[in-house]
Each structure stands twice: as C-alpha cells, then as structure tokens.
Amino acid sequence: MSNCSRQQPGSACEECRKRKLRCDRQKPRCGTCLDADITCVSNTKRLRRGPKQGSGLKALRTRIGTLEGLLRNRQEDLQPSLDDQEQTENTPSDGSGSDDEPCQPTVERAGLVAQRASTPGPSADPVVCKRNSMADGIELSELMRADLDHLYFERAHPIVPILQKHGYYSWTNGPQPDIHRRCLRFAMWTLAMSLSTRFENMREKMYAETRQMLEARDLGENDMVQVRIEQAQAWIMVTFYEFLRTDYRRGYMSAGRVFRLVQLLRLHEVDSPTANAGDLSATSFGESIASEERRRVFWVAYCLDRFISVGEKGLLTLNEDVVRATSLERRKTVGGRRTMTDVDRFQICTCLPSLEIDHQDNHFAPRWFLSEAVTSTLSFSPLAECAITATLCGRVLAHDQVSAVEQMYGNAARDFWVRHEWLQGILKQRRDSLHVNHPRCSAFADPMLIFTSMTLHATTIYMCEIAETSIDVERHTETVIEYQNQASMAAREIARLSKEQDQAHVFMPFAVFLSARRLITHRQLNALKGDRLETESLEGELQECMEALDKMQKMNNLAKYYLQVLKSEDFQASARFAGGRQSCTIEIGHEL
C-alpha cells in the first residue's frame, strides 16, 4: 500500500469543484484542467457555511419572547394559592396600599393594571389581578426591553433630554422599582416605539396601557405632596407621543397636565436660595443629578408651552417672569456656582441646563439664569439654546397679541415699532451667536441644535408677518420690505436644513410649514413680476419643504396635517392674495 496521502493538501480548483471531481492540486494546472486545456483557478478564501450572520434574528427573538412568556405563565400557575391568600389578608383595609401591592404591575410583566383608589372589594383579589394583567397586557422579553431602552436613548432622548442614563440603569438593574418609576419606564418605551416601525403592532396597546397606568396613579393620589418627578417625566413623554402619533387635541390636554405637575413640583425654583433642601420630588439619585433632571424637566415643559402657544397663538401657562431673577447685579460665585444674594420671594429661579456630556458624566459647570443668557453671546448647551429661543418665541407671541389689542383701540402705533425693532435686534443677535458658537458641522450632530436654528428662522418669518399686518404699514414700507427680504432668506435656510435633517424634532413641521408658506407667497410675487429664474429657484426650495414634510408624516401627525394644509386649494388661493398684497407694498415703496 502506498504511503502517500489519499488527498493532497490545499484547496481544490474551481473546475474540479464544479464538476465534483477529485483534484490532484498540481501547480500551475491540475490534471483535470490540463486534460481539458483550461485555466486552473483556485480560491483559497471560502465563505463560511450556514446561514448569514443575523439571518432569522428577528424570528429568533420572537420565539425567545414567546417561550419566556409561556415559562412565566407556567410558574404563575404552579404558585401555591396559600401565598395569594396571605397577600390578600395583608392588604390594608383603608385602600391606601403601598407601591408594592400584589395587584400592581411589575417590570417582569408588561401587563398594566389600574391602581386602586378606593377600598378593595371582591374583585381586588391578587390572583384575579395577576391573571387579568397577563391576559390583557403586553409580554416584553428581556431582549425587547433592552432594545427599547437603547432605542429611547438613541432617538428619543436627543429631543427629550430629561433623563440621566447611568442613573436610569442603576435603578432598573436594582430591586424592583416603585410604581412611579414603572410608569416612567413604560412611557419611555411608548415614545421609543413611536420612533421605529419595528414595534408598530405593539405601539397603540402600549400607549393605551401606559396612559391608563398614569391616570390611575394620578387618581389614586390623595395628597399633592406625593407628586414625584417621575410623574412629570412620564407625562412629558406621553405628550410628545400624542403630538407625534395621535390627535393634536389629546396632546394639547396632556401638555396642560404637564404644566400643572411642573407647578406642583415647584420646578421653577430649583436654584432659589430659599428653596427647601428637603425636596418633595427628590429621587434616589445623587443630589446634583436629581437637581439637573428637575431643571431639564422644567425647561422641556417651558419650551413645550411656547411651541404649542405660538402654533395656536394662545396664552402662555409658564410665565417668563417666574424664572426671571432680580438683583442680578448683586450675584456672586460660590464654589464655581453662580448664586444670587437678593431674590424677591415672588420671583424665583431655575438655572439653564448644563451640557449633555456633563449631565451624563455628573460633571456640572457654573450655571446661568435665563435673564442673563438671553442677551449673552456665550455658548450654551443645546437644550439651553432651545430654551432661549423658545423665550424669544414667547416674547414675539406677546408682541403680536399686544399689537392686536392696540389695533382694536387704534393707538400706540409708535410703541409697536419700538418693540418690534427691539425684538428684531435680539433675534439677530441670537442667530449670529448660534452660528458662531455652534458651527454647521456640530449643529448637524445634534437634532436639538438643528431644531433651534430652524425655530430662530421661523421666528424671523413670524416677525415679518406681524410687521405686514401692522396699523401704519404704509408709513414704514421700506422697513417692511427689509423684513420681507429677511423672511425670504430665513425660509430658504429652513428649506436647506429640512433637507439635511435625519432626526426630526416633534415640532419641526411647524417651522417647515412657515417656510413653505413664505416660499409660496414669494413665488407668487416673483411670478407677478415675471422673474422666471427666481420663481424656479423658489419652486425648488418649496419642493424640498414638501418632501421633508412628506418624509416626516410617516411618524409625525403634525407633518401630515401641515402637508394637507399646504396642498389645499383654499391655502393656494390665500397665498396668491398675499403675493399680490406684497407686490402692492413693494410698488408703494418704490414710489416713495
């Protein structure tokens, strides 16, 4: 018998593999290729056998979740009924049960059961509560929970930055959280589901149960002292979800609840020297983390109030005067922190939020108050920049409302233009400051900065619309024309930003709508003037706004609404009328 190996080492050539022949692996050509007089090609890099990496991962996760649910159901059925009877006997008879009652939902089960607000009757049996929660609830596996947590901090947190990531994971990985934190976690998951198509089939049910859990918790509270910061955080997330995925009226009503919770928690005086050290809403986080979270909750609610009010041209709920400190000239620095030595007891303050990286790493720089930050040219955190911009939006809204009253009485036209030019100057300063402190490359790394920039440009358009409807516009034609030119440039900048954005803020459609409305008006104006090139340029920018709204409408009902308004015939007719009116204004200006 020969001592030679039955098969030579190395890889068989491609021809032998295709014909399923044994290759002698001779070089430069094997025997088979030599007999066939063809080129012998060998491939030393072979693909791994089996399915591709990640193939079937979604199906595997679904199967794991189903098996975990079946296993939990089996464990519940095997529990002795004696334990349930003991839990029933230990339930307080006055209906003021603790957060760890057997009927309360747990993190391990996503079924939500309403909190009892009265004396428990026969239907409050723990076994019945558990089985109903399993039948009507949502089963979330560990993998799904981890995915939702990651999805929230990746997509939702940049536009609603009210949580400290490490602090959140510290209590989720610890003992079973109380009912307030469970409500917060489900609200996080609800908002995260609204920003992804992966959980579309679970989104509405998760929202319904989360809202039921929050409402039951609010109805079960008999003492307003028990209000927790987690309640305000959860309602903020639910409100953002409702503006994104449900009707506007529901989100509007939930926003009112957020504002009242913020007032009950007294979040407008977090940094007041007279604030009580024993905070009613303090959590198990560190004191600095808890204080910073409370600041962020307040400023997100503050911005929410202004964006809703500007869209509706309604009244503000959180007054700016509440957070405007007095005696700023007597402030001093103590331990790297800006404090105030003399504050009127009716005017209390909350500092602007710190940078996101400092918040997550628990490193806090000296803080600023709103009144001094509005006129400052320094760089602030994205959320602080948004709060400053929202403040300007609120002031412009108040200017519009005051001017409407002035027109009703037919006086104070001089005061109107003084206020208008003063606001226009502050607005220009903020635009220049944002451009210098947050260059374009860094702005597009943070969706909050993109939205802030678009809001500043939208406010410029709003200021132009106010000037166009003033009492004595004929006497200030040149000024109005200058405002119209600035509004046109602002509309074009919004169109450019909307084209390049990836993560859209909830209220970004309103800024895009104002831009599109202004572009339509200017397009009609240039069409009347016969400027073909400018009309085509405006048409292209208008198309970018329409495409941005069309892209956002898949996950934002506000975008869907504004897109329908722009496409309506009545709106097109009003735009043609506005274009003709502006043409008359320009002609009057040239005559003067």
XYZ file of C-alpha atoms in Angstrom:
592
model
C 0.000 0.000 0.000
C 1.268 3.424 -0.876
C 2.266 5.752 1.954
C 1.019 8.822 0.001
C -1.867 10.808 1.414
C -5.250 9.924 -0.058
C -5.869 13.637 -0.783
C -3.233 16.256 -1.331
C -3.256 19.274 0.994
C -4.693 22.575 -0.206
C -7.890 23.700 -1.870
C -9.377 22.083 -4.936
C -9.613 24.224 -8.049
C -12.880 25.759 -9.153
C -13.266 23.457 -12.189
C -12.952 20.300 -10.091
C -15.369 21.697 -7.555
C -17.912 22.496 -10.255
C -17.598 19.026 -11.841
C -17.358 17.339 -8.412
C -14.074 15.629 -9.279
C -11.114 14.860 -7.051
C -8.424 17.460 -7.707
C -4.757 16.395 -7.587
C -3.861 20.045 -6.679
C -0.893 20.184 -9.055
C 0.529 23.599 -9.978
C 0.257 25.566 -12.178
C -2.556 23.307 -13.507
C -4.126 20.210 -12.069
C -4.624 17.061 -14.139
C -8.258 17.755 -14.922
C -7.603 21.287 -16.150
C -4.563 20.099 -18.111
C -6.609 17.440 -19.945
C -9.376 19.983 -20.673
C -6.814 22.615 -21.695
C -8.383 25.297 -19.482
C -7.031 27.740 -16.925
C -6.794 26.270 -13.426
C -8.138 28.684 -10.822
C -8.026 28.035 -7.079
C -9.804 30.152 -4.458
C -8.172 29.993 -1.044
C -10.828 32.178 0.632
C -14.039 30.304 1.222
C -17.304 31.671 2.578
C -18.478 30.252 5.851
C -21.135 27.586 5.590
C -24.581 28.023 7.077
C -26.945 30.989 7.117
C -25.623 34.530 7.052
C -24.912 36.285 10.307
C -28.039 37.960 11.644
C -30.367 35.920 9.418
C -33.510 34.997 11.248
C -32.553 37.081 14.306
C -35.950 38.725 14.455
C -37.739 35.381 14.315
C -35.408 34.005 16.980
C -36.139 36.927 19.306
C -39.850 36.410 18.812
C -39.558 32.730 19.683
C -37.472 33.519 22.768
C -40.048 36.076 23.922
C -42.874 33.575 23.408
C -41.041 30.854 25.342
C -40.269 33.237 28.205
C -43.928 34.219 28.387
C -45.032 30.574 28.469
C -42.490 29.824 31.172
C -43.698 32.714 33.341
C -47.304 31.621 32.858
C -46.374 28.117 33.959
C -44.586 29.419 37.049
C -47.621 31.525 37.994
C -49.923 28.504 37.717
C -47.639 26.449 39.962
C -47.574 29.011 42.774
C -49.396 27.855 45.875
C -52.719 29.528 46.460
C -51.777 29.880 50.139
C -49.298 32.646 49.256
C -52.020 34.546 47.450
C -54.354 34.211 50.433
C -51.683 35.607 52.755
C -51.162 38.582 50.427
C -54.915 39.254 50.448
C -55.032 39.204 54.240
C -52.060 41.603 54.462
C -53.675 44.157 52.116
C -54.598 47.357 54.057
C -58.323 47.732 54.523
C -58.304 51.535 54.137
C -57.398 51.354 50.455
C -54.124 53.246 50.862
C -51.945 50.358 49.741
C -48.250 50.763 49.110
C -46.490 50.773 45.785
C -45.586 47.079 46.172
C -49.131 45.698 46.323
C -49.636 42.357 44.547
C -52.106 43.936 42.103
C -49.515 46.384 40.839
C -47.747 45.561 37.551
C -44.109 44.520 37.649
C -41.232 45.162 35.305
C -41.115 41.425 34.531
C -44.648 41.588 33.162
C -45.781 44.389 30.851
C -49.460 43.970 31.694
C -50.728 47.140 33.346
C -53.455 47.151 35.983
C -55.078 50.314 37.299
C -54.066 51.426 40.767
C -56.831 51.012 43.337
C -58.153 54.346 44.573
C -60.815 53.086 46.970
C -61.452 50.279 49.457
C -60.777 46.960 47.719
C -63.764 44.738 47.074
C -64.037 41.124 45.999
C -62.665 41.912 42.533
C -59.360 43.058 44.074
C -58.175 39.525 44.677
C -54.460 39.303 43.824
C -54.873 36.150 41.738
C -57.541 37.818 39.600
C -55.350 40.899 39.182
C -52.382 38.842 38.062
C -54.338 36.772 35.565
C -56.110 39.792 34.091
C -52.796 41.607 33.649
C -51.393 38.582 31.826
C -54.434 38.288 29.579
C -54.772 41.967 28.706
C -51.160 43.118 28.954
C -48.122 43.039 26.683
C -45.401 40.485 27.180
C -41.949 42.025 26.759
C -38.917 39.787 26.782
C -35.588 40.884 28.199
C -34.264 41.390 24.678
C -37.209 43.616 23.748
C -36.788 45.702 26.892
C -33.098 46.163 26.158
C -33.891 47.111 22.564
C -36.474 49.675 23.689
C -34.080 51.199 26.224
C -31.418 51.515 23.538
C -33.935 52.915 21.052
C -35.099 55.552 23.524
C -31.628 56.894 24.318
C -30.643 56.774 20.643
C -33.679 58.500 19.084
C -35.994 59.951 21.741
C -33.506 61.290 24.290
C -31.863 63.813 21.885
C -35.212 65.642 21.555
C -36.481 64.970 25.124
C -33.254 65.063 27.213
C -34.763 64.697 30.685
C -33.085 61.511 31.959
C -29.643 60.649 33.232
C -28.667 57.413 31.510
C -26.473 55.941 34.239
C -28.993 56.833 36.905
C -31.771 55.178 34.914
C -29.862 51.918 34.519
C -28.865 51.971 38.186
C -32.478 51.653 39.377
C -33.664 49.399 36.553
C -30.911 46.886 37.355
C -31.539 47.130 41.097
C -34.502 45.963 43.185
C -37.996 46.140 41.783
C -38.761 49.845 41.097
C -41.821 51.506 42.577
C -44.969 52.374 40.638
C -43.750 55.856 39.649
C -40.616 54.534 38.024
C -42.529 51.740 36.345
C -44.820 54.377 34.839
C -41.771 56.294 33.658
C -40.230 53.226 32.065
C -43.387 52.326 30.185
C -43.693 55.928 28.988
C -40.114 55.708 27.695
C -40.927 52.529 25.813
C -44.090 54.081 24.387
C -42.198 57.060 22.998
C -39.422 54.805 21.689
C -41.968 52.637 19.850
C -43.355 55.715 18.096
C -39.956 56.382 16.511
C -39.478 52.957 14.939
C -41.505 50.703 12.651
C -40.277 47.568 14.395
C -42.851 47.864 17.186
C -45.724 49.237 15.122
C -48.042 46.365 16.031
C -47.483 46.926 19.775
C -47.340 50.713 19.864
C -51.008 51.607 20.339
C -51.609 48.995 23.006
C -48.502 50.040 24.916
C -49.636 53.678 24.769
C -53.158 52.840 25.974
C -51.899 50.850 28.947
C -49.226 53.409 29.821
C -51.773 56.213 29.863
C -54.182 54.072 31.898
C -51.443 53.397 34.411
C -50.545 57.103 34.710
C -54.150 58.249 35.054
C -54.852 55.605 37.679
C -51.766 56.741 39.568
C -52.901 60.379 39.478
C -56.413 59.474 40.629
C -55.008 57.351 43.423
C -53.003 60.245 44.896
C -54.827 61.841 47.828
C -52.051 64.253 48.803
C -50.339 66.594 46.369
C -47.177 66.325 48.459
C -46.722 62.865 46.958
C -46.123 64.226 43.444
C -42.905 62.741 42.088
C -40.576 63.987 39.372
C -41.089 60.699 37.533
C -44.748 61.599 37.012
C -43.835 64.807 35.203
C -41.195 62.999 33.147
C -43.635 60.264 32.141
C -46.363 62.734 31.157
C -43.880 64.726 29.057
C -43.026 61.577 27.106
C -46.692 60.682 26.686
C -47.415 64.228 25.492
C -44.679 64.057 22.877
C -46.017 60.686 21.766
C -49.526 62.097 21.383
C -48.342 65.001 19.249
C -46.440 62.509 17.104
C -48.949 59.701 16.696
C -52.417 60.713 17.941
C -54.613 63.779 17.524
C -53.437 67.292 18.397
C -56.192 67.918 20.943
C -55.151 64.974 23.099
C -51.556 66.144 23.157
C -52.722 69.671 23.979
C -54.668 68.431 27.012
C -51.811 66.252 28.239
C -49.455 69.223 27.923
C -51.708 71.112 30.343
C -51.289 68.290 32.832
C -47.511 68.538 32.420
C -47.571 72.264 33.188
C -49.617 71.734 36.359
C -47.296 68.976 37.552
C -44.328 71.283 36.966
C -46.032 73.933 39.089
C -46.907 71.439 41.841
C -43.301 70.258 41.923
C -42.170 73.906 42.015
C -39.569 73.219 39.369
C -39.363 76.935 38.623
C -37.375 77.491 41.834
C -34.829 74.675 41.739
C -31.918 77.102 42.237
C -33.595 79.592 44.517
C -31.502 80.244 47.647
C -34.681 79.940 49.708
C -35.641 76.570 48.209
C -36.241 73.817 50.728
C -33.318 71.425 50.895
C -35.722 68.546 51.549
C -37.111 68.413 48.030
C -40.514 66.762 47.796
C -39.629 65.179 44.473
C -36.124 64.005 45.314
C -35.220 60.597 43.986
C -32.629 58.008 44.916
C -30.117 59.574 42.500
C -27.375 61.845 43.748
C -28.450 65.344 44.708
C -26.714 67.003 41.758
C -28.169 64.514 39.273
C -31.657 64.919 40.713
C -31.413 68.730 40.590
C -30.195 68.689 36.999
C -33.005 66.351 35.970
C -35.523 68.698 37.574
C -34.031 71.636 35.677
C -34.305 69.705 32.416
C -37.908 68.702 33.087
C -38.787 72.332 33.719
C -37.093 73.679 30.596
C -38.532 70.989 28.331
C -42.001 71.839 29.689
C -41.203 75.560 29.291
C -40.275 75.055 25.623
C -43.310 72.852 25.078
C -45.564 75.607 26.416
C -44.173 78.175 23.995
C -44.150 75.991 20.904
C -47.774 74.997 21.462
C -48.843 78.579 22.223
C -47.103 80.040 19.161
C -48.741 77.453 16.917
C -52.149 78.228 18.399
C -51.432 81.929 19.086
C -52.772 81.272 22.559
C -51.842 82.248 26.096
C -48.730 81.011 27.867
C -49.035 78.911 31.023
C -45.477 79.093 32.391
C -44.792 82.803 32.623
C -41.284 84.003 31.874
C -41.387 86.382 34.825
C -41.448 83.389 37.173
C -37.955 82.330 36.102
C -36.519 85.818 35.705
C -34.315 86.577 38.696
C -33.999 90.003 40.258
C -30.946 91.840 41.567
C -28.630 90.168 39.062
C -26.044 92.886 39.616
C -25.556 91.509 43.128
C -24.936 87.894 42.110
C -21.711 86.216 43.138
C -19.816 82.982 42.556
C -19.565 80.393 45.303
C -17.594 77.230 44.680
C -17.848 77.594 40.900
C -21.605 78.065 41.028
C -23.446 81.279 40.207
C -25.799 82.203 43.023
C -27.934 85.184 43.950
C -27.809 87.063 47.194
C -31.034 89.003 46.914
C -34.145 87.443 45.363
C -37.693 88.631 45.707
C -39.755 85.870 47.267
C -42.308 86.054 44.440
C -39.659 85.857 41.704
C -37.778 82.587 41.963
C -35.450 80.959 39.508
C -34.205 77.820 37.809
C -30.858 77.808 36.048
C -30.477 76.725 32.452
C -29.464 73.076 31.910
C -25.841 72.079 31.553
C -24.176 70.327 28.620
C -25.386 66.821 27.867
C -21.953 65.255 28.344
C -21.610 66.951 31.734
C -25.056 65.757 32.737
C -24.331 62.134 31.782
C -20.912 62.176 33.474
C -22.213 64.080 36.524
C -19.833 66.998 35.953
C -21.609 70.316 36.331
C -20.179 73.631 35.140
C -21.253 77.042 36.501
C -24.886 77.666 35.579
C -26.633 80.657 34.073
C -30.043 82.191 34.615
C -32.361 82.851 31.704
C -32.447 86.626 32.094
C -28.705 86.972 31.596
C -28.396 84.238 28.971
C -30.902 85.803 26.551
C -28.628 88.767 25.838
C -25.356 86.820 26.155
C -23.224 85.743 23.197
C -21.646 82.792 25.027
C -22.146 79.149 24.087
C -24.758 77.130 25.971
C -25.978 73.556 25.897
C -28.364 72.565 23.063
C -31.338 72.406 25.450
C -30.402 75.796 26.933
C -30.134 77.262 23.419
C -33.573 75.864 22.676
C -34.972 77.394 25.889
C -33.522 80.807 24.999
C -35.016 80.561 21.517
C -38.358 79.495 22.972
C -38.215 82.583 25.203
C -37.849 84.795 22.150
C -40.775 82.976 20.528
C -42.874 83.719 23.605
C -41.904 87.388 23.542
C -42.774 87.669 19.848
C -46.115 85.995 20.558
C -46.803 88.512 23.337
C -45.809 91.325 20.959
C -48.312 90.007 18.394
C -51.084 89.795 20.983
C -50.409 93.301 22.330
C -50.362 94.735 18.801
C -53.743 93.118 18.098
C -55.179 94.894 21.141
C -53.561 98.152 20.001
C -55.152 97.813 16.575
C -58.511 97.239 18.222
C -58.236 100.583 20.035
C -56.423 102.298 17.146
C -53.495 103.744 19.093
C -49.921 103.120 20.305
C -48.525 102.570 16.782
C -45.221 104.124 17.860
C -44.842 101.628 20.710
C -45.384 98.809 18.226
C -42.362 99.673 16.088
C -40.158 100.272 19.136
C -40.980 96.818 20.463
C -40.649 95.287 17.027
C -37.179 96.665 16.345
C -36.006 95.740 19.849
C -37.137 92.110 19.367
C -35.636 92.023 15.881
C -32.281 93.107 17.291
C -32.260 90.381 19.969
C -33.334 87.809 17.391
C -30.485 88.755 15.056
C -28.001 88.572 17.934
C -29.160 85.051 18.812
C -28.883 83.898 15.191
C -25.344 85.232 14.896
C -24.364 83.778 18.279
C -25.721 80.345 17.394
C -23.861 80.379 14.094
C -20.565 81.286 15.780
C -20.829 79.025 18.852
C -22.249 76.002 17.053
C -20.731 75.642 13.582
C -22.580 73.769 10.899
C -20.629 70.528 11.405
C -21.501 70.335 15.106
C -25.047 71.559 14.648
C -25.904 68.601 12.435
C -24.619 66.233 15.077
C -27.378 67.299 17.480
C -31.058 67.372 16.406
C -31.845 69.883 19.179
C -29.471 72.427 17.616
C -30.980 71.849 14.178
C -34.434 72.490 15.572
C -33.222 75.563 17.468
C -31.719 77.047 14.317
C -34.898 76.363 12.342
C -37.003 77.905 15.131
C -34.933 81.103 15.054
C -35.513 81.384 11.304
C -39.206 80.604 11.751
C -39.439 83.375 14.350
C -37.930 85.760 11.794
C -40.760 84.819 9.423
C -43.285 85.331 12.206
C -41.869 88.806 12.901
C -42.272 89.684 9.226
C -45.909 88.579 9.257
C -46.575 90.774 12.295
C -44.974 93.772 10.558
C -47.036 93.184 7.406
C -50.275 93.410 9.400
C -49.346 96.482 11.477
C -51.544 99.573 11.661
C -49.379 102.036 9.698
C -47.522 99.706 7.333
C -47.702 102.337 4.554
C -45.563 104.724 6.613
C -42.892 102.064 7.213
C -42.796 100.452 3.780
C -39.006 100.321 3.497
C -38.750 98.663 6.915
C -41.408 96.106 5.978
C -39.614 95.326 2.697
C -36.414 94.698 4.666
C -38.303 92.319 6.968
C -39.721 90.544 3.908
C -36.243 90.025 2.492
C -35.045 88.627 5.819
C -38.066 86.326 5.946
C -37.331 85.073 2.449
C -33.740 84.263 3.407
C -34.942 82.564 6.606
C -37.432 80.448 4.629
C -34.688 79.302 2.276
C -32.422 78.416 5.188
C -35.191 76.316 6.762
C -35.660 74.530 3.427
C -31.943 73.707 3.363
C -31.926 72.492 6.962
C -35.039 70.369 6.449
C -33.380 68.604 3.534
C -30.327 67.614 5.591
C -32.011 66.605 8.864
C -32.207 62.963 9.962
C -33.787 63.072 13.430
C -36.700 65.492 13.336
C -37.990 67.255 16.437
C -41.684 66.808 17.200
C -42.487 70.458 16.394
C -40.149 70.815 13.418
C -43.095 70.529 10.935
C -44.394 73.910 12.109
C -41.124 75.645 11.171
C -41.119 73.871 7.800
C -44.744 74.926 7.289
C -43.934 78.599 7.925
C -41.044 78.316 5.473
C -43.204 76.712 2.787
C -45.934 79.318 3.268
C -43.433 82.147 2.854
C -41.863 80.492 -0.207
C -45.280 80.089 -1.822
C -46.021 83.765 -1.238
C -42.679 84.851 -2.702
C -43.126 82.507 -5.648
C -46.442 84.157 -6.456
C -44.828 87.577 -6.067
C -41.990 86.768 -8.484
C -44.436 85.216 -10.918
C -46.335 88.518 -10.989
C -43.061 90.377 -11.554
C -42.098 87.990 -14.389
C -38.841 86.862 -12.728
C -38.599 83.345 -14.139
C -35.220 82.325 -12.684
C -36.134 83.375 -9.148
C -39.514 81.664 -9.454
C -37.855 78.368 -10.460
C -35.380 78.669 -7.580
C -38.199 79.228 -5.091
C -40.098 76.304 -6.602
C -37.135 74.001 -5.948
C -36.812 75.120 -2.324
C -40.562 74.765 -1.830
C -40.317 71.224 -3.144
C -37.625 70.474 -0.546
C -40.004 71.598 2.221
C -42.805 69.465 0.828
C -40.511 66.436 0.611
C -39.361 66.982 4.195
C -42.965 67.092 5.432
C -43.790 64.027 3.363
C -40.872 62.189 4.952
C -41.835 63.238 8.477
C -45.547 62.453 8.127
C -44.854 58.720 8.417
C -44.154 59.191 12.121
C -45.466 62.706 12.820
C -49.139 63.625 12.552
C -48.297 67.348 12.725
C -46.346 66.984 9.480
C -49.293 65.181 7.902
C -51.652 67.986 8.926
C -49.438 70.814 7.629
C -48.834 68.933 4.387
C -52.579 68.709 3.819
C -52.940 72.434 4.539
C -50.255 73.344 2.014
C -51.897 71.203 -0.663
C -55.397 72.581 -0.082
C -56.932 74.876 -2.704
C -58.018 77.452 -0.129
C -54.429 77.870 1.026
C -53.181 78.297 -2.534
C -55.800 80.992 -3.130
C -54.816 82.867 0.050
C -51.133 82.632 -0.980
C -51.922 84.250 -4.332
C -53.730 87.038 -2.494
C -50.766 87.526 -0.117
C -48.379 87.656 -3.082
C -50.457 90.367 -4.715
C -50.576 92.325 -1.466
C -46.793 92.172 -1.108
C -46.429 93.331 -4.717
C -48.513 96.397 -3.883
C -46.338 97.052 -0.832
C -43.162 96.944 -2.915
C -44.640 99.235 -5.546
C -45.602 101.760 -2.876
C -42.059 101.567 -1.501
C -40.538 102.311 -4.919
C -42.878 105.250 -5.424
C -41.833 106.706 -2.080
